[in-house]
mmCIF file of C-alpha atoms in Angstrom:
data_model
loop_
_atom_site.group_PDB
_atom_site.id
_atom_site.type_symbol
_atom_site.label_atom_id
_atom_site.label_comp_id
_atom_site.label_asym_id
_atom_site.label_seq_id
_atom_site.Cartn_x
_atom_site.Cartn_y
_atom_site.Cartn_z
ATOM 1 C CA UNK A 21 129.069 -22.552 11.243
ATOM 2 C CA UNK A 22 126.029 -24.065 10.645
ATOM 3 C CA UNK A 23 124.651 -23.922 6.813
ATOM 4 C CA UNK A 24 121.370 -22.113 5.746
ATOM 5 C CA UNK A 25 118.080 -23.703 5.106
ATOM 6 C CA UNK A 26 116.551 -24.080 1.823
ATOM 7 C CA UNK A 27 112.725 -23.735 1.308
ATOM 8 C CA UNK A 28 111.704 -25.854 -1.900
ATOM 9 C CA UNK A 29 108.605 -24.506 -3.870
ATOM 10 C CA UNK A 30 107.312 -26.681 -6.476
ATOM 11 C CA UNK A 31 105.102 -23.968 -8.087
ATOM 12 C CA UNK A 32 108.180 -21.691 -8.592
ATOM 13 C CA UNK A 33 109.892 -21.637 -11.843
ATOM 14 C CA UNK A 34 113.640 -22.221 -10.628
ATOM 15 C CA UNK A 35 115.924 -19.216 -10.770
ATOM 16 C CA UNK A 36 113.365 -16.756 -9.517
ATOM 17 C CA UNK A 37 113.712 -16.321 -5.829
ATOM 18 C CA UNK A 38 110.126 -16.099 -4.188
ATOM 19 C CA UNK A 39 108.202 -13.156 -3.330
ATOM 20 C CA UNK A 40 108.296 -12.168 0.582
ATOM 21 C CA UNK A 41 104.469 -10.891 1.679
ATOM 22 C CA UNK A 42 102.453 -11.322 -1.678
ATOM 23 C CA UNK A 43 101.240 -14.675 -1.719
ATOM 24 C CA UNK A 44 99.665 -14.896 2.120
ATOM 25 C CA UNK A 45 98.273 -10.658 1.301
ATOM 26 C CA UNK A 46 96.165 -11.969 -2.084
ATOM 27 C CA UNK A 47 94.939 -14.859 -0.253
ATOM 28 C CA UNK A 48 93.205 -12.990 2.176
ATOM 29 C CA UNK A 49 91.930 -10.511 -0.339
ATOM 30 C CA UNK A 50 90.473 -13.882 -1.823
ATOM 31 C CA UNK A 51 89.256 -14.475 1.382
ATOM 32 C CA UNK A 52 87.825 -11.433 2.165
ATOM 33 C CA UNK A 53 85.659 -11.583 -1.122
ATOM 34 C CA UNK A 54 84.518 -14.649 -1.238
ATOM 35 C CA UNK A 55 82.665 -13.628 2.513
ATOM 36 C CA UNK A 56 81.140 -10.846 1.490
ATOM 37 C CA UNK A 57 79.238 -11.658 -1.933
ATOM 38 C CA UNK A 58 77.360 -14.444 0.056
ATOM 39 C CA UNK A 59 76.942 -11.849 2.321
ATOM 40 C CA UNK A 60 74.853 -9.962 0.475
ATOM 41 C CA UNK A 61 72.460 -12.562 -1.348
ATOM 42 C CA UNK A 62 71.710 -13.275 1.997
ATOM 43 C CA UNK A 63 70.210 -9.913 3.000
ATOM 44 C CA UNK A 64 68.291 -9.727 -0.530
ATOM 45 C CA UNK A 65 66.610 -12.818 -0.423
ATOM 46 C CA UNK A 66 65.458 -12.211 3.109
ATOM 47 C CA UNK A 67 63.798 -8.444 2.087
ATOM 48 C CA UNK A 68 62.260 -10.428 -1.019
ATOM 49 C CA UNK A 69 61.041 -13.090 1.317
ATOM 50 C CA UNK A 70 59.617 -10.391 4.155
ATOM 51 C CA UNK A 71 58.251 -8.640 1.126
ATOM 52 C CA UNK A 72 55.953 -10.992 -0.604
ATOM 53 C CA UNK A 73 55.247 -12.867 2.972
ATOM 54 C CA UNK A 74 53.514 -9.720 3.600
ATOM 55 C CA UNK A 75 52.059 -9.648 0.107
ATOM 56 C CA UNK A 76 50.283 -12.740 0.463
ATOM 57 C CA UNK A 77 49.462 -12.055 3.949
ATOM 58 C CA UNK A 78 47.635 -8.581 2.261
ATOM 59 C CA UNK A 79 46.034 -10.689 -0.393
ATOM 60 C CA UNK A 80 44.761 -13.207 1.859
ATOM 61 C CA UNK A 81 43.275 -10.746 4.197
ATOM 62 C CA UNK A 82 41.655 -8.750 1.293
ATOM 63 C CA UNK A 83 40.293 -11.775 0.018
ATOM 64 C CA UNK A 84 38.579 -12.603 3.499
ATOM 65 C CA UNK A 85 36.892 -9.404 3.544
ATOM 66 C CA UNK A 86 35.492 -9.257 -0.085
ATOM 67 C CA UNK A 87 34.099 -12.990 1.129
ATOM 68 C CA UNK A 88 32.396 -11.708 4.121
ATOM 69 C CA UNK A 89 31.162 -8.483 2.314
ATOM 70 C CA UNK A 90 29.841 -10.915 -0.638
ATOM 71 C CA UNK A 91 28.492 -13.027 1.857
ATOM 72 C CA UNK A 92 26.444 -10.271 3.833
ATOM 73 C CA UNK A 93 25.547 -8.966 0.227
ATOM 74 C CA UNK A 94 23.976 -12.142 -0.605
ATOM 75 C CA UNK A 95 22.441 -12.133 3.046
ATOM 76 C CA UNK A 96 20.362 -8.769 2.375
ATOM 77 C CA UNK A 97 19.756 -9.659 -0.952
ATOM 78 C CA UNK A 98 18.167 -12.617 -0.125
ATOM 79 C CA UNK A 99 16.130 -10.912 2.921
ATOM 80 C CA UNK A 100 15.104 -8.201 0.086
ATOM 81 C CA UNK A 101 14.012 -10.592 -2.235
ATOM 82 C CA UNK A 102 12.093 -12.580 0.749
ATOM 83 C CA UNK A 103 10.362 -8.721 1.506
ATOM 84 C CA UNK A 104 9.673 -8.423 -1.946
ATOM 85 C CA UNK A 105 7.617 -11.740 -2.186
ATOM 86 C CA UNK A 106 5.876 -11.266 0.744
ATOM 87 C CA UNK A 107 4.848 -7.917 -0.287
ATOM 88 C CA UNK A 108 3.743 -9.154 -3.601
ATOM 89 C CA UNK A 109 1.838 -12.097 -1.825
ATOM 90 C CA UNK A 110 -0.124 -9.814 0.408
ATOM 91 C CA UNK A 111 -0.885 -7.702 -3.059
ATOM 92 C CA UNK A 112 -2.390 -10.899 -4.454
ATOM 93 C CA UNK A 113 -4.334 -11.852 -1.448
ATOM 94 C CA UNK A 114 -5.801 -8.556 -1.035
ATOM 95 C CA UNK A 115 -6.941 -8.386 -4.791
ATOM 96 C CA UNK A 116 -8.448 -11.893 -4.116
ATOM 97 C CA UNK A 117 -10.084 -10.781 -1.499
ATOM 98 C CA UNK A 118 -11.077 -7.460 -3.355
ATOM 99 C CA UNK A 119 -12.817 -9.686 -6.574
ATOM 100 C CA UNK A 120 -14.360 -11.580 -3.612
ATOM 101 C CA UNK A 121 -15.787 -8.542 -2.030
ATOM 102 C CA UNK A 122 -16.730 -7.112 -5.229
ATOM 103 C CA UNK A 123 -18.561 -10.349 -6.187
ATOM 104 C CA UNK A 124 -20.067 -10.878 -2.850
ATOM 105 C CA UNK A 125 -21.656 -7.709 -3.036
ATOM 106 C CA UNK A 126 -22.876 -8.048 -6.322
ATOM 107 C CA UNK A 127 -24.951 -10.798 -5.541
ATOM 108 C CA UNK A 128 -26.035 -8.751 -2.572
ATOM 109 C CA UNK A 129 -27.604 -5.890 -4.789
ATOM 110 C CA UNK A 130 -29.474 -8.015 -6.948
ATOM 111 C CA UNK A 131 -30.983 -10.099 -3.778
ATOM 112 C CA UNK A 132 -31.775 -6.078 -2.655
ATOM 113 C CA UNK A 133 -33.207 -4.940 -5.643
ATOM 114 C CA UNK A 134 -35.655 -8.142 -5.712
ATOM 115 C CA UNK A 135 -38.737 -7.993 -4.643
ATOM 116 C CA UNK A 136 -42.145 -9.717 -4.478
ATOM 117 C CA UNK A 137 -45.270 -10.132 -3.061
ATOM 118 C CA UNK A 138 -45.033 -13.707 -1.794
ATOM 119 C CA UNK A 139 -44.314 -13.269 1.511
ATOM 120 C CA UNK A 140 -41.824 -16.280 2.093
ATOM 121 C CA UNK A 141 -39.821 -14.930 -0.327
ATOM 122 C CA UNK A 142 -39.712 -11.713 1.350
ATOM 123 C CA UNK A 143 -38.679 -13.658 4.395
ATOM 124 C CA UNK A 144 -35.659 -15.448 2.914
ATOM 125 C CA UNK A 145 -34.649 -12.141 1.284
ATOM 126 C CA UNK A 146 -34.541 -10.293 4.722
ATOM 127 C CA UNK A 147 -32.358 -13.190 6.127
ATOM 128 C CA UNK A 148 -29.662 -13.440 2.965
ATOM 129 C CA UNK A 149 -29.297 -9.640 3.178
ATOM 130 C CA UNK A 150 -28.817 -9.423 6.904
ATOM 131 C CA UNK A 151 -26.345 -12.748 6.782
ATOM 132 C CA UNK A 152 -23.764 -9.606 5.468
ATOM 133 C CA UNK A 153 -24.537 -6.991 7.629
ATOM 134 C CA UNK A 154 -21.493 -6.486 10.014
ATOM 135 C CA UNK A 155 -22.442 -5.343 13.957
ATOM 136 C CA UNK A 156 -25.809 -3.403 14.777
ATOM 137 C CA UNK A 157 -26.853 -3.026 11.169
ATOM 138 C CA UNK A 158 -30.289 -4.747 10.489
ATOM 139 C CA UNK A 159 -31.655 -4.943 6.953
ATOM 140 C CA UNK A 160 -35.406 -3.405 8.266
ATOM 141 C CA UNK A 161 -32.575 0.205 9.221
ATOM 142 C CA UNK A 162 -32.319 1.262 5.869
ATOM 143 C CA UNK A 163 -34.665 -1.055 3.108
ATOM 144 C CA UNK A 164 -38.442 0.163 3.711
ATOM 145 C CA UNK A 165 -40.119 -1.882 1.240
ATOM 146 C CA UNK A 166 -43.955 -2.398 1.318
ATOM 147 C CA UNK A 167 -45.458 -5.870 1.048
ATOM 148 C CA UNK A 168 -47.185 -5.348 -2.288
ATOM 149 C CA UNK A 169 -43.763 -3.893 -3.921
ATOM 150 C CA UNK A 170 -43.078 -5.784 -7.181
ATOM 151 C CA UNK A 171 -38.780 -4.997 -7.840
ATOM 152 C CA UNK A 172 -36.879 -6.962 -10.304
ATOM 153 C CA UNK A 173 -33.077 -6.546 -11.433
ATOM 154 C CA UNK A 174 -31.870 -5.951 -14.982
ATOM 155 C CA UNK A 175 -27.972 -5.632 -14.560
ATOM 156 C CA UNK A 176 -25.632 -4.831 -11.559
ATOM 157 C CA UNK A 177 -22.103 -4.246 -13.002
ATOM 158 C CA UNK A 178 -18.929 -3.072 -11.316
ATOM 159 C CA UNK A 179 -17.388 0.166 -11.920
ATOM 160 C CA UNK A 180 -14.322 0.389 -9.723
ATOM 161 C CA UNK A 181 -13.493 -0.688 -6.390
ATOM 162 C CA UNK A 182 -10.562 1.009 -3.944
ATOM 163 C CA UNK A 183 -9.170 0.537 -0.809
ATOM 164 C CA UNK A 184 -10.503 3.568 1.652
ATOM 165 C CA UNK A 185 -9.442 2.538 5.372
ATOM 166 C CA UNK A 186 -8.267 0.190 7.478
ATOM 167 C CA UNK A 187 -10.344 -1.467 11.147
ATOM 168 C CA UNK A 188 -8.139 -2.734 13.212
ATOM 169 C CA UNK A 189 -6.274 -3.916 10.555
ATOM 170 C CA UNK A 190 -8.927 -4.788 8.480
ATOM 171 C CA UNK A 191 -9.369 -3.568 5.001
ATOM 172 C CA UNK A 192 -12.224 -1.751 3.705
ATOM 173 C CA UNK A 193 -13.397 -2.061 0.191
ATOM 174 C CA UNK A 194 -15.465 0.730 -1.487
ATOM 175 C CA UNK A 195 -16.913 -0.613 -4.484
ATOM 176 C CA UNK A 196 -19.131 1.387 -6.611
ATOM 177 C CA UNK A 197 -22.008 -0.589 -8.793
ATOM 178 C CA UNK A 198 -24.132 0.468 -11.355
ATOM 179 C CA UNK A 199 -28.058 -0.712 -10.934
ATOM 180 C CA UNK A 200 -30.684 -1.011 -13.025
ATOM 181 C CA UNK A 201 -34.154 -2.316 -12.189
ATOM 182 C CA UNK A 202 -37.614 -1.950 -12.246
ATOM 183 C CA UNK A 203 -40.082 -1.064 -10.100
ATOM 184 C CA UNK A 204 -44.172 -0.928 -10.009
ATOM 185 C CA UNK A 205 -43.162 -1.310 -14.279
ATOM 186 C CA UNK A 206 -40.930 2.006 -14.145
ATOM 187 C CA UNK A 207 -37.384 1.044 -15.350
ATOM 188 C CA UNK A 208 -34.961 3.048 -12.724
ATOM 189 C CA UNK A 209 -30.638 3.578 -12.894
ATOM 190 C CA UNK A 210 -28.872 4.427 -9.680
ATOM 191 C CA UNK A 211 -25.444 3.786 -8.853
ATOM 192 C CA UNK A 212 -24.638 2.611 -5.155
ATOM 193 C CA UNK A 213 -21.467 2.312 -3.095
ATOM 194 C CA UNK A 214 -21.054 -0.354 -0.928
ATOM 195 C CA UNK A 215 -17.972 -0.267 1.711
ATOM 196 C CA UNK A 216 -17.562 -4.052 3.164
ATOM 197 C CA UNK A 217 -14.959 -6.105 4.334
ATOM 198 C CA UNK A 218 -13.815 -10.127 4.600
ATOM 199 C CA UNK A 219 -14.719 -11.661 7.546
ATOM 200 C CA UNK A 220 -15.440 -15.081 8.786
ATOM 201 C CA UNK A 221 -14.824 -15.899 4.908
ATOM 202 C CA UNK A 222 -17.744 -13.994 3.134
ATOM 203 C CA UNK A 223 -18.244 -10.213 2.770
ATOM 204 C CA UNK A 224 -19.714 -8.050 5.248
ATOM 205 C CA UNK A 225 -21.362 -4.316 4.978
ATOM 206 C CA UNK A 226 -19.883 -1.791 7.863
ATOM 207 C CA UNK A 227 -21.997 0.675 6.396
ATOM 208 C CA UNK A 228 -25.457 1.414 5.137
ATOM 209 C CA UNK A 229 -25.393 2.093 0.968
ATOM 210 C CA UNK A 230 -24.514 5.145 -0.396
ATOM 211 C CA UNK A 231 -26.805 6.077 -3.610
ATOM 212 C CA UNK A 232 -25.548 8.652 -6.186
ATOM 213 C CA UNK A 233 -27.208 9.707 -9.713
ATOM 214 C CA UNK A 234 -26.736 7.417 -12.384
ATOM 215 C CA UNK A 235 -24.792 9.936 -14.615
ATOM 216 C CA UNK A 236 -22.119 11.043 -12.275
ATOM 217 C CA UNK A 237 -18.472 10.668 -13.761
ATOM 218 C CA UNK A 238 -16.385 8.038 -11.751
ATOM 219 C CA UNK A 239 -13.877 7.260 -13.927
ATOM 220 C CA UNK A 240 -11.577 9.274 -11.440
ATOM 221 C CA UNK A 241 -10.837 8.187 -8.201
ATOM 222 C CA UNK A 242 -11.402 10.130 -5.512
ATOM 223 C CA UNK A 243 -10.065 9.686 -2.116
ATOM 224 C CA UNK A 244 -12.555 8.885 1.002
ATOM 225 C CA UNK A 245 -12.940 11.368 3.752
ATOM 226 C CA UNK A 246 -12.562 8.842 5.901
ATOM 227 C CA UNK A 247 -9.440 8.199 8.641
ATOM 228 C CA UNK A 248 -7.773 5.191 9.798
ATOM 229 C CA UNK A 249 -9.228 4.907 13.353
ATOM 230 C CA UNK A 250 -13.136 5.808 12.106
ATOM 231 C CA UNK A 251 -15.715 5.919 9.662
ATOM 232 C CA UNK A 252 -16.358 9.272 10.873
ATOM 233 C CA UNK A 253 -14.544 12.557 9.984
ATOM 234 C CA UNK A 254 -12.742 14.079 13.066
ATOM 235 C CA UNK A 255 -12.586 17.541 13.524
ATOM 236 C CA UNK A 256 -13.957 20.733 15.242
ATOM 237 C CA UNK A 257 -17.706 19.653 16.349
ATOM 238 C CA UNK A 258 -20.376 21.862 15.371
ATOM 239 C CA UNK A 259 -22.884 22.959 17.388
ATOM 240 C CA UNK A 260 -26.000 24.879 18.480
ATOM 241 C CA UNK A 261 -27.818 27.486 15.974
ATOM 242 C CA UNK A 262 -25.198 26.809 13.554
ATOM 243 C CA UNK A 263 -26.251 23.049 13.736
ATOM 244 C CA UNK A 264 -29.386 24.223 13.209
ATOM 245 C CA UNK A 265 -29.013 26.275 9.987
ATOM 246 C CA UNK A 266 -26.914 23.521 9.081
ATOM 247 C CA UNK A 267 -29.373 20.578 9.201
ATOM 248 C CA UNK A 268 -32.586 23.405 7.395
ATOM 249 C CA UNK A 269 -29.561 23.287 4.301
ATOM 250 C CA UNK A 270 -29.087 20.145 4.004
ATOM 251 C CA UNK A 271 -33.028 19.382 4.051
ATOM 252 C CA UNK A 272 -33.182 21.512 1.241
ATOM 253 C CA UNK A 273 -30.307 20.673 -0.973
ATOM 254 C CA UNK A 274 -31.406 16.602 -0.479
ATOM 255 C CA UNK A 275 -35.043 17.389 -1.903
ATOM 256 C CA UNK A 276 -33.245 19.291 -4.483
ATOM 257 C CA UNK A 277 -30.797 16.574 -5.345
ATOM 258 C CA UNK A 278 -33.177 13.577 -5.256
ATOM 259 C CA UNK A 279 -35.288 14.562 -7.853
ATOM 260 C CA UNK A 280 -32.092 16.471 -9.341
ATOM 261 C CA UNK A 281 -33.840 19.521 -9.193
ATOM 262 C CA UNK A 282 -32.781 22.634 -12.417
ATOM 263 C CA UNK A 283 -31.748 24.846 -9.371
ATOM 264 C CA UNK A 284 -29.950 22.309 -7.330
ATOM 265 C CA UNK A 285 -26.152 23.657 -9.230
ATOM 266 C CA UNK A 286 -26.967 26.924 -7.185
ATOM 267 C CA UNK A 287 -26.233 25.484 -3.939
ATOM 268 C CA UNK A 288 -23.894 22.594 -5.377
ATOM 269 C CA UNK A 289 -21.571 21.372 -7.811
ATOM 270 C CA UNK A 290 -23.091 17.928 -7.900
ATOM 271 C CA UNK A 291 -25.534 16.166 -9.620
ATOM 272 C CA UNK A 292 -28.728 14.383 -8.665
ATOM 273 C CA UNK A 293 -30.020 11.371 -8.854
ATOM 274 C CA UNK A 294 -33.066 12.217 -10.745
ATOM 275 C CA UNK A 295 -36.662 10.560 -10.233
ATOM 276 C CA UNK A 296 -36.663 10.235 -6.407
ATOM 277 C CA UNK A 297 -38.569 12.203 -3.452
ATOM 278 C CA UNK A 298 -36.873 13.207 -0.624
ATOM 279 C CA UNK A 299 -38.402 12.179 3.149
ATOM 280 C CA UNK A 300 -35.651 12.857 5.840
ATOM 281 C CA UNK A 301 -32.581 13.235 6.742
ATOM 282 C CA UNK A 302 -30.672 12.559 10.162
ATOM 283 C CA UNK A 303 -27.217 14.038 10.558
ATOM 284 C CA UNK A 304 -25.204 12.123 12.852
ATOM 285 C CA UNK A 305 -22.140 14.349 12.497
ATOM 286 C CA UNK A 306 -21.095 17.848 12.005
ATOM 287 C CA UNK A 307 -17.604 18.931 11.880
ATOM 288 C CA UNK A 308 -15.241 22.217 10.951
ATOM 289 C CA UNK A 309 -12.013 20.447 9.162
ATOM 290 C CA UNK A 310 -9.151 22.512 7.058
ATOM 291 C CA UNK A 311 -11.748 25.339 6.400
ATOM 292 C CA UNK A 312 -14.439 23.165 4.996
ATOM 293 C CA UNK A 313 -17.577 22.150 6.969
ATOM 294 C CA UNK A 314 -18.170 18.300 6.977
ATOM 295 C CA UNK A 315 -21.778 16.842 7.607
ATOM 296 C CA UNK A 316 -22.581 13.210 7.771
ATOM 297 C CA UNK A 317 -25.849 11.227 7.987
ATOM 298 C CA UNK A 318 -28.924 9.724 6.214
ATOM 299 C CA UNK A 319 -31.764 10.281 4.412
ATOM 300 C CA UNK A 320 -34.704 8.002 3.447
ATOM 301 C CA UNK A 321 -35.879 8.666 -0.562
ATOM 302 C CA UNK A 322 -38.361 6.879 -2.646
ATOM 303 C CA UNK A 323 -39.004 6.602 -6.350
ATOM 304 C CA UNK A 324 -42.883 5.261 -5.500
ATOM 305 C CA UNK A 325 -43.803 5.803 -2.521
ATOM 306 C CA UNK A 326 -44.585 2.406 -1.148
ATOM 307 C CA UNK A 327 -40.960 1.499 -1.574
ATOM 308 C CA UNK A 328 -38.281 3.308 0.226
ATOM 309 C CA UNK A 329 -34.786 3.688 0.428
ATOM 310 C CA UNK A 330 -32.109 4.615 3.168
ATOM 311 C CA UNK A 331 -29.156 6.054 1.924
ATOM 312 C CA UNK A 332 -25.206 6.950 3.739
ATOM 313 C CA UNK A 333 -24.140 10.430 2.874
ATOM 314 C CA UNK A 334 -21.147 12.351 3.279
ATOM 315 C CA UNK A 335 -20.700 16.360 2.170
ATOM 316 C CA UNK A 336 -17.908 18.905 2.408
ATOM 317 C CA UNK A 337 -19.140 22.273 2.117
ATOM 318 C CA UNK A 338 -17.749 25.411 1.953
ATOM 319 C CA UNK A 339 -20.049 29.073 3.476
ATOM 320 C CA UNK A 340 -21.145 31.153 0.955
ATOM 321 C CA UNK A 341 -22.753 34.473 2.297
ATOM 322 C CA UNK A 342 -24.462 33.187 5.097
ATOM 323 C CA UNK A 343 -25.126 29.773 3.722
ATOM 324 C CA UNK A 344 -23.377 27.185 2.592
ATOM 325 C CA UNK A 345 -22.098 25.584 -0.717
ATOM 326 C CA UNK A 346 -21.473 21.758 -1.535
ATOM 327 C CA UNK A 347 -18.388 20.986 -3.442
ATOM 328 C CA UNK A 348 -18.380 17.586 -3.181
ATOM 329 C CA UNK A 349 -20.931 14.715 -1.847
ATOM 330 C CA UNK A 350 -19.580 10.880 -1.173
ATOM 331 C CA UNK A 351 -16.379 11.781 -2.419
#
């Protein structure tokens, strides 16, 4: 009979038999826990990884964008601000230009208003006057002075200047001067409107003077019938006997308003320019526009009658039982 075998176990208090089962079942509980809590940090710190991976990812994109949007900000700001001087640029250069205009054609008036008997001098007037006429305009058209006319300037002065039309991309000045001088020893005020432009660097007339009384109010500006494409007013042509009774009215109302005739406001509501004689007039358009009538033209007045004038006109008119009314005249 062979004798049983003993199992020593130093950790075992002697006397106390050991305990079948427990030992192996806690150290796989022990086990079993110490897998799963690394388990789980695991799993966390790859969400909170994922998470601000994406984060950044967000930021960085957002960041990108507000770059390229600052950037194409910049872009348009800078292209405005480019516009913007430009614009102000071309401003400057056109009022240049204006004060050059507007100083040209001073000088222009006062060589205009001057005149003698000495013939050379009338010769070198003719060609300084001409030297700023612009295409078929001659000097001898409109200025029908006599050789023994004695003229002499006292002031031109500026009284405003505006921008009316454009040529072909050309700008036209109006500029309206006041002039006083005398004539035969008779002291004389008109005010005349020049319309010139800049070309081949001095100014140049497109259009005979206008002359208007002395005393009209132009303190308010008033804009020029005239279009874009023309000098002349576009519209429905008039023709015929209505011409006719057209052109017999305006006779009349340009004798009244060159010597500014007392019953000139019953056939307009404009002034004259007082002192002057009427000779002719030439219409060179006639037109039916927005309800008004529109009548364009000349007319040739003196203050003595060895000097002359040619004169630009312009009148919207309105019929008034059978005739016709002006409302306005170079306006």
């Amino acid at each position: 009979m062979s004798e049983p075998k003993l199992h020593f176990d130093p950790d075992r208090p002697e006397g106390k038999p050991a305990k079948k089962g427990k030992s192996t079942t806690k150290s796989s509980k022990e086990r079993r826990s110490t897998r799963q809590i690394p388990m789980h940090r695991h799993r966390l710190q790859n969400g909170l990884t994922i998470f601000f991976y994406v984060l950044f990812t967000l930021f960085f994109i957002v960041i990108v964008m507000n770059v390229g949007r600052m950037n194409t900000v910049i872009d348009l700001a800078n292209k405005k601000e480019v516009k913007a001087n430009d614009i102000a640029a071309e401003i400057q250069q056109s009022q240049q230009i204006g004060k050059i205009v507007s100083f040209e054609g001073n000088k222009w008036l006062q060589t205009f208003f001057t005149h003698s008997k000495n013939q050379a001098e009338q010769d070198k007037r003719v060609k300084q006057l001409n030297a700023h006429l612009s295409g078929s305009l001659e000097i001898s058209g409109f200025d029908i002075s006599g050789k023994d006319t004695v003229r002499s300037v006292k002031q031109v002065q500026e009284i405003k200047q505006e921008t009316v039309s454009h040529l072909k991309e050309i700008t036209v000045y109006k500029t309206t001067y006041d002039v006083q001088f005398v004539e035969q020893n008779h002291d004389r005020n008109v005010q005349v409107v020049l319309y010139g432009i800049y070309q081949d660097d001095k100014m140049k007339l497109i259009q005979i003077p206008e002359y208007l009384n002395a005393n009209k109010d132009t303190g308010e500006s008033h804009k020029a019938p005239y279009t874009s494409e023309d000098l002349e007013v576009k519209g429905e042509v008039i023709s015929g006997a209505e011409k006719t009774k057209m052109t017999q009215f305006v006779e009349k109302f340009l004798a009244l308003y060159c010597r500014n005739d007392s019953n000139l406001n019953l056939v307009a509501s404009v002034q004259g320019i007082d002192g002057g004689t009427f000779q002719t007039a030439t219409l060179t358009n006639s037109v039916r526009k927005n309800g008004k009538v529109v009548v364009q033209g000349t007319y040739t007045f003196y203050f003595q009658e060895s000097s002359a004038y040619t004169s630009a006109f312009t009148l919207e008119m309105r019929e008034n039982k059978g005739s016709y009314f002006v409302d306005k005249m170079n306006d």
